[in-house]
Coordinates of C-alpha atoms in Angstrom, one line a residue:
M4 CA -21.7 -25.6 140.1
L5 CA -21.7 -27.2 136.7
A6 CA -24.5 -26.1 134.5
V7 CA -26.4 -29.0 132.9
V8 CA -27.3 -27.8 129.4
S9 CA -28.5 -30.1 126.7
P10 CA -27.1 -29.0 123.4
Q11 CA -29.6 -28.5 120.6
A12 CA -29.3 -31.1 117.9
P13 CA -29.9 -30.3 114.2
P14 CA -33.2 -31.2 112.7
G15 CA -33.7 -34.9 112.2
A16 CA -30.7 -35.8 114.4
A17 CA -32.2 -35.4 117.9
P18 CA -32.9 -39.1 118.5
E19 CA -29.3 -40.1 117.7
A20 CA -27.5 -37.2 119.4
A21 CA -27.6 -38.5 123.0
P22 CA -26.7 -42.2 122.1
R23 CA -23.8 -41.0 119.9
R24 CA -22.6 -38.7 122.6
N25 CA -22.8 -41.4 125.3
A26 CA -21.0 -43.9 123.0
R27 CA -18.1 -41.4 122.6
R28 CA -17.9 -40.9 126.3
V29 CA -17.9 -44.6 127.0
A30 CA -15.2 -45.1 124.4
G31 CA -13.2 -42.3 125.9
L32 CA -13.5 -43.9 129.4
F33 CA -12.1 -47.2 128.1
V34 CA -9.2 -45.3 126.4
S35 CA -8.5 -43.5 129.7
A36 CA -8.5 -46.8 131.6
G37 CA -6.0 -48.2 129.0
L38 CA -3.8 -45.1 129.5
L39 CA -4.0 -45.7 133.3
L40 CA -2.8 -49.3 132.8
L41 CA 0.2 -48.1 130.8
V42 CA 1.2 -45.5 133.4
V43 CA 0.9 -48.2 136.1
A44 CA 3.2 -50.5 134.2
A45 CA 5.6 -47.6 133.7
S46 CA 5.5 -46.8 137.4
F47 CA 6.5 -50.4 138.2
A48 CA 9.4 -50.4 135.6
V49 CA 10.8 -46.8 135.7
G50 CA 12.8 -45.2 138.4
A51 CA 16.3 -44.8 139.8
K52 CA 16.7 -48.5 138.9
Q53 CA 15.3 -49.5 135.6
V54 CA 13.4 -52.8 135.7
P55 CA 12.5 -54.7 132.5
L56 CA 8.9 -55.6 132.2
D57 CA 9.7 -59.4 132.3
Q58 CA 11.4 -58.8 135.7
V59 CA 8.4 -56.7 136.8
W60 CA 6.2 -59.7 136.0
H61 CA 8.5 -62.0 137.9
G62 CA 8.6 -59.7 140.9
L63 CA 4.8 -59.5 141.0
F64 CA 3.8 -63.1 140.4
H65 CA 7.0 -65.2 141.0
Y66 CA 8.6 -63.5 144.0
S67 CA 11.9 -65.1 144.9
G68 CA 13.5 -62.5 147.1
T69 CA 16.0 -61.1 144.6
E70 CA 16.9 -57.4 144.8
T71 CA 14.8 -56.7 141.7
D72 CA 11.8 -58.6 143.2
V73 CA 12.2 -56.5 146.4
V74 CA 12.3 -53.3 144.5
V75 CA 9.1 -54.2 142.5
R76 CA 6.9 -55.7 145.2
D77 CA 8.0 -53.9 148.4
V78 CA 8.8 -50.4 147.0
R79 CA 7.1 -49.8 143.7
V80 CA 3.8 -51.7 144.2
P81 CA 2.8 -49.8 147.4
R82 CA 4.0 -46.5 145.8
T83 CA 1.9 -47.1 142.7
L84 CA -1.1 -48.2 144.7
L85 CA -0.9 -45.1 146.8
G86 CA -0.6 -43.0 143.6
L87 CA -3.8 -44.7 142.2
L88 CA -5.7 -44.1 145.5
A89 CA -4.5 -40.5 146.1
G90 CA -4.9 -39.5 142.5
A91 CA -8.5 -40.8 142.3
A92 CA -9.2 -39.1 145.7
L93 CA -7.8 -35.7 144.6
G94 CA -9.6 -35.8 141.3
L95 CA -13.0 -36.6 142.8
A96 CA -12.5 -34.2 145.7
G97 CA -11.6 -31.3 143.3
T98 CA -14.7 -32.1 141.1
M99 CA -16.9 -32.2 144.2
M100 CA -15.5 -28.9 145.5
Q101 CA -16.1 -27.1 142.3
A102 CA -19.6 -28.4 142.1
L103 CA -20.5 -27.7 145.7
T104 CA -19.1 -24.2 145.8
R105 CA -19.8 -23.2 142.1
N106 CA -16.3 -22.0 142.0
P107 CA -14.1 -22.9 139.0
L108 CA -10.9 -22.3 141.1
A109 CA -11.9 -24.5 144.0
D110 CA -9.6 -27.3 144.9
P111 CA -9.5 -29.8 147.8
G112 CA -7.8 -27.3 150.0
L113 CA -10.6 -24.6 149.8
F114 CA -12.5 -25.9 152.9
G115 CA -9.4 -25.9 155.0
I116 CA -9.1 -29.7 154.9
S117 CA -5.4 -29.7 153.9
A118 CA -4.6 -27.0 156.5
G119 CA -6.4 -29.0 159.1
A120 CA -4.4 -32.1 158.3
A121 CA -1.1 -30.1 158.4
A122 CA -2.1 -28.5 161.8
S123 CA -2.9 -31.9 163.3
V124 CA 0.3 -33.4 162.1
V125 CA 2.5 -30.6 163.3
S126 CA 0.8 -30.8 166.7
G127 CA 1.4 -34.5 166.9
I128 CA 5.0 -34.1 166.1
S129 CA 5.7 -31.2 168.3
F130 CA 3.6 -32.0 171.4
L131 CA 3.2 -35.8 171.3
G132 CA 6.4 -36.9 169.7
V133 CA 4.8 -38.7 166.8
T134 CA 7.5 -39.8 164.3
P135 CA 6.4 -42.7 162.0
L136 CA 4.4 -42.0 158.8
T137 CA 1.7 -44.4 160.0
G138 CA 1.2 -42.0 162.9
Y139 CA 1.0 -39.0 160.6
V140 CA -1.9 -40.6 158.7
W141 CA -4.3 -40.8 161.6
F142 CA -3.4 -37.4 163.0
A143 CA -3.8 -35.8 159.5
F144 CA -7.1 -37.5 158.9
L145 CA -8.4 -36.5 162.3
G146 CA -7.4 -32.9 161.7
A147 CA -9.1 -32.9 158.2
A148 CA -12.3 -34.3 159.7
V149 CA -12.5 -31.8 162.6
V150 CA -11.8 -28.8 160.3
S151 CA -14.5 -29.9 157.9
V152 CA -17.1 -29.9 160.7
V153 CA -15.9 -26.5 161.9
V154 CA -16.1 -25.0 158.4
Y155 CA -19.6 -26.3 158.0
A156 CA -20.7 -24.9 161.3
L157 CA -19.1 -21.5 160.6
G158 CA -20.7 -21.5 157.1
G159 CA -24.1 -21.6 158.6
S160 CA -24.8 -25.3 159.2
R161 CA -28.2 -26.0 157.8
G162 CA -28.3 -22.5 156.2
A163 CA -24.9 -23.0 154.5
T164 CA -24.4 -21.6 151.0
P165 CA -21.5 -22.2 148.6
V166 CA -20.2 -18.6 149.2
R167 CA -20.4 -18.9 153.0
L168 CA -18.7 -22.3 153.0
A169 CA -15.9 -21.0 150.8
L170 CA -15.4 -17.9 152.9
A171 CA -15.4 -19.9 156.1
G172 CA -12.9 -22.4 154.6
T173 CA -10.6 -19.5 153.5
A174 CA -10.6 -18.0 157.0
V175 CA -10.0 -21.3 158.8
T176 CA -7.1 -22.1 156.3
A177 CA -5.4 -18.7 157.0
V178 CA -5.6 -19.3 160.8
L179 CA -4.3 -22.9 160.6
N180 CA -1.5 -22.0 158.3
G181 CA -0.4 -19.3 160.8
Y182 CA -0.5 -21.9 163.6
V183 CA 1.6 -24.4 161.5
Y184 CA 4.2 -21.7 160.7
A185 CA 4.4 -20.6 164.4
V186 CA 4.9 -24.2 165.6
E187 CA 7.5 -24.9 163.0
L188 CA 9.5 -21.8 163.8
S189 CA 9.5 -22.6 167.5
D190 CA 10.3 -26.3 167.1
S191 CA 13.2 -27.2 164.8
A192 CA 12.5 -30.9 165.1
A193 CA 8.9 -30.4 163.9
L194 CA 10.2 -28.3 161.0
D195 CA 12.6 -31.0 159.9
R196 CA 10.0 -33.7 160.1
M197 CA 7.3 -31.7 158.4
R198 CA 9.5 -30.6 155.6
F199 CA 9.2 -33.9 153.7
W200 CA 5.5 -34.4 154.3
T201 CA 4.4 -30.8 153.4
V202 CA 6.0 -31.0 149.9
G203 CA 3.8 -33.9 148.9
S204 CA 5.4 -37.2 148.1
L205 CA 4.7 -40.9 147.3
A206 CA 8.3 -42.0 148.2
S207 CA 7.4 -43.2 151.7
A208 CA 4.5 -45.4 150.6
N209 CA 4.2 -48.8 152.2
A210 CA 1.6 -51.5 152.5
T211 CA 0.5 -50.3 156.0
V212 CA -0.2 -46.8 154.8
V213 CA -2.0 -48.0 151.7
G214 CA -4.2 -50.3 153.9
Q215 CA -4.9 -47.5 156.3
V216 CA -6.2 -45.0 153.7
A217 CA -7.9 -47.4 151.3
P218 CA -11.2 -47.8 153.2
F219 CA -11.6 -44.1 153.6
I220 CA -10.9 -43.4 150.0
G221 CA -13.2 -46.2 148.9
G222 CA -16.0 -44.8 151.0
G223 CA -15.4 -41.4 149.6
V224 CA -15.5 -42.7 146.0
V225 CA -18.8 -44.4 146.5
L226 CA -20.4 -41.4 148.2
A227 CA -19.1 -39.0 145.5
L228 CA -20.5 -41.1 142.6
A229 CA -23.8 -41.5 144.4
L230 CA -24.2 -37.7 144.6
A231 CA -23.8 -37.0 140.9
R232 CA -27.5 -36.8 140.1
P233 CA -28.5 -34.4 143.0
L234 CA -25.5 -32.2 142.3
N235 CA -26.6 -32.0 138.6
A236 CA -30.0 -30.9 139.8
M237 CA -28.4 -28.3 142.1
A238 CA -26.6 -26.9 139.1
L239 CA -30.0 -25.6 137.8
G240 CA -30.3 -23.5 140.9
D241 CA -31.6 -24.1 144.4
D242 CA -35.2 -23.4 143.6
Q243 CA -35.4 -25.8 140.7
A244 CA -33.4 -28.4 142.6
K245 CA -36.0 -28.3 145.4
A246 CA -38.8 -28.6 142.8
L247 CA -37.1 -31.7 141.5
G248 CA -37.0 -33.2 145.0
T249 CA -33.4 -32.6 145.8
R250 CA -32.6 -32.2 149.5
L251 CA -30.1 -29.3 149.4
T252 CA -28.8 -29.5 153.0
T253 CA -28.4 -33.3 152.8
T254 CA -26.6 -33.1 149.5
R255 CA -24.2 -30.5 150.8
V256 CA -23.5 -32.4 154.0
L257 CA -22.9 -35.6 152.2
G258 CA -20.8 -33.8 149.6
L259 CA -18.6 -32.2 152.4
A260 CA -18.3 -35.7 154.0
A261 CA -17.1 -37.1 150.6
V262 CA -14.6 -34.4 150.2
T263 CA -13.3 -34.9 153.8
L264 CA -12.9 -38.6 153.3
L265 CA -11.2 -38.2 149.9
C266 CA -9.0 -35.2 150.5
G267 CA -8.3 -36.1 154.2
A268 CA -7.0 -39.6 153.4
A269 CA -5.0 -38.5 150.4
T270 CA -3.4 -35.6 152.2
A271 CA -2.7 -37.8 155.3
A272 CA -0.8 -40.3 153.2
C273 CA 1.0 -38.1 150.8
G274 CA 0.9 -34.5 152.1
P275 CA -0.7 -31.6 150.2
I276 CA -0.4 -32.1 146.5
V277 CA -1.5 -29.1 144.4
F278 CA -3.1 -28.7 141.0
V279 CA -4.4 -32.3 140.5
G280 CA -7.8 -31.6 142.0
L281 CA -8.0 -28.2 140.3
M282 CA -6.8 -29.1 136.8
V283 CA -8.2 -32.5 136.1
P284 CA -11.9 -31.6 136.4
H285 CA -11.5 -28.8 133.9
A286 CA -9.6 -31.0 131.5
V287 CA -12.4 -33.7 131.8
R288 CA -15.3 -31.3 131.3
S289 CA -13.7 -30.0 128.0
F290 CA -14.4 -33.5 126.7
T291 CA -17.4 -34.9 128.6
G292 CA -19.4 -31.7 129.1
P293 CA -20.8 -30.7 132.6
D294 CA -22.7 -33.8 133.5
L295 CA -21.2 -35.1 136.7
R296 CA -22.3 -38.6 136.0
W297 CA -19.5 -38.6 133.5
V298 CA -17.1 -36.0 135.0
L299 CA -16.7 -37.9 138.2
P300 CA -15.7 -41.3 136.7
Y301 CA -13.3 -39.6 134.2
A302 CA -11.7 -37.7 137.0
A303 CA -11.3 -40.8 139.1
V304 CA -9.4 -42.4 136.2
L305 CA -7.4 -39.5 134.8
A306 CA -6.3 -37.9 138.0
P307 CA -4.2 -41.0 138.9
V308 CA -2.7 -40.9 135.4
L309 CA -1.5 -37.3 136.0
L310 CA -0.2 -38.1 139.5
L311 CA 1.7 -41.3 138.5
A312 CA 3.0 -39.7 135.4
T313 CA 4.4 -36.7 137.3
D314 CA 5.8 -39.1 139.9
I315 CA 7.6 -41.0 137.2
L316 CA 8.9 -37.8 135.7
G317 CA 10.3 -36.7 139.1
R318 CA 12.1 -40.0 139.4
V319 CA 13.7 -39.8 135.9
V320 CA 14.8 -36.1 135.7
A321 CA 16.8 -36.1 139.0
R322 CA 18.5 -39.6 138.9
P323 CA 19.9 -41.1 141.1
S324 CA 17.8 -38.9 143.5
E325 CA 14.2 -37.7 142.7
L326 CA 12.0 -34.7 142.7
Q327 CA 8.9 -35.1 145.0
V328 CA 5.6 -35.4 143.1
G329 CA 4.2 -32.3 144.9
V330 CA 7.0 -30.2 143.3
V331 CA 6.5 -31.7 139.8
T332 CA 2.7 -31.3 139.8
A333 CA 3.2 -27.6 140.7
L334 CA 5.8 -27.1 138.0
V335 CA 3.8 -29.0 135.3
G336 CA 0.3 -28.1 136.5
G337 CA 0.7 -24.3 136.3
P338 CA 1.5 -24.0 132.6
V339 CA -0.9 -26.8 131.6
F340 CA -3.7 -25.2 133.5
I341 CA -3.0 -21.9 131.8
H342 CA -3.1 -23.7 128.4
L343 CA -6.4 -25.2 129.2
I344 CA -7.9 -21.8 130.1
R345 CA -6.5 -20.1 127.0
R346 CA -7.0 -22.9 124.4
R347 CA -10.1 -24.8 125.5
K348 CA -13.7 -23.9 126.0
M349 CA -14.3 -24.2 129.7
A350 CA -17.6 -25.6 131.0
K351 CA -19.5 -23.1 133.0
L352 CA -20.0 -23.5 136.7

């Protein structure tokens, strides 16, 4: 959990310290939003086929059915929208996970949500013959939701603690991963169909998938932002949080629900994507400090920047083919995260 500590201001500067700090955070949030707009524009224009910005504009607002218009509106717009949604979901889910478990290495997969989605998808493919991506989405989300309930029950239900939840999630993840591997080894068709999904990709995005996951991610975003204050109180310790009127069980249940909505929907649409939910919260806290009222909005903006930027990189370095975004985030995220640990002062959990 993030510790909420008010830095001591020098004599005579205390009245101005908080407004100045908040003004810097607001300015940084606007800069981050501007950076996100630039990455979105690059996602529309850059790929196996380069599209000038004037033709991007034409494809978006003056669609005439040309090849370029089709590439922009029917391929890159859904892909970019899915990147925005999944990036925001993973960034917020990672932040929530680290806050709920007080574990700086927590990511959206710690509660077994990603493993639950994978187990449900492989079951649908192998036993029910599910083949389209739109079918994967519902199976993956159902698996994520069921596993989150199981983990909460195993973690002690109303008596759940961060440590017990993390241990229950780790155990469930191990069991489900073993199940997925067993099904894949016994069913070559399931292995072939799962191979693309499990690496993590935005390449199969379409308007239907975006429409399916958007309501779940939207609900998760609202719920996560609404929990910022009670989670800040819980950072002071359970006893002090209770004294401040925070309902610990309610906050943990709602936090788990938010993580399930966010991580479940993102994983369902794109497959498991690593490092985004782990790395972005640490990078954000190095600038904003530990206050979740700022960490969460920053994570919602900067995580899509990272996801879309790595997706663009994957399209550029392997032309005319591409590297899947899950591969690129793993290759880029590891060294960058090590740099953050070594070079930056990390906020305490």
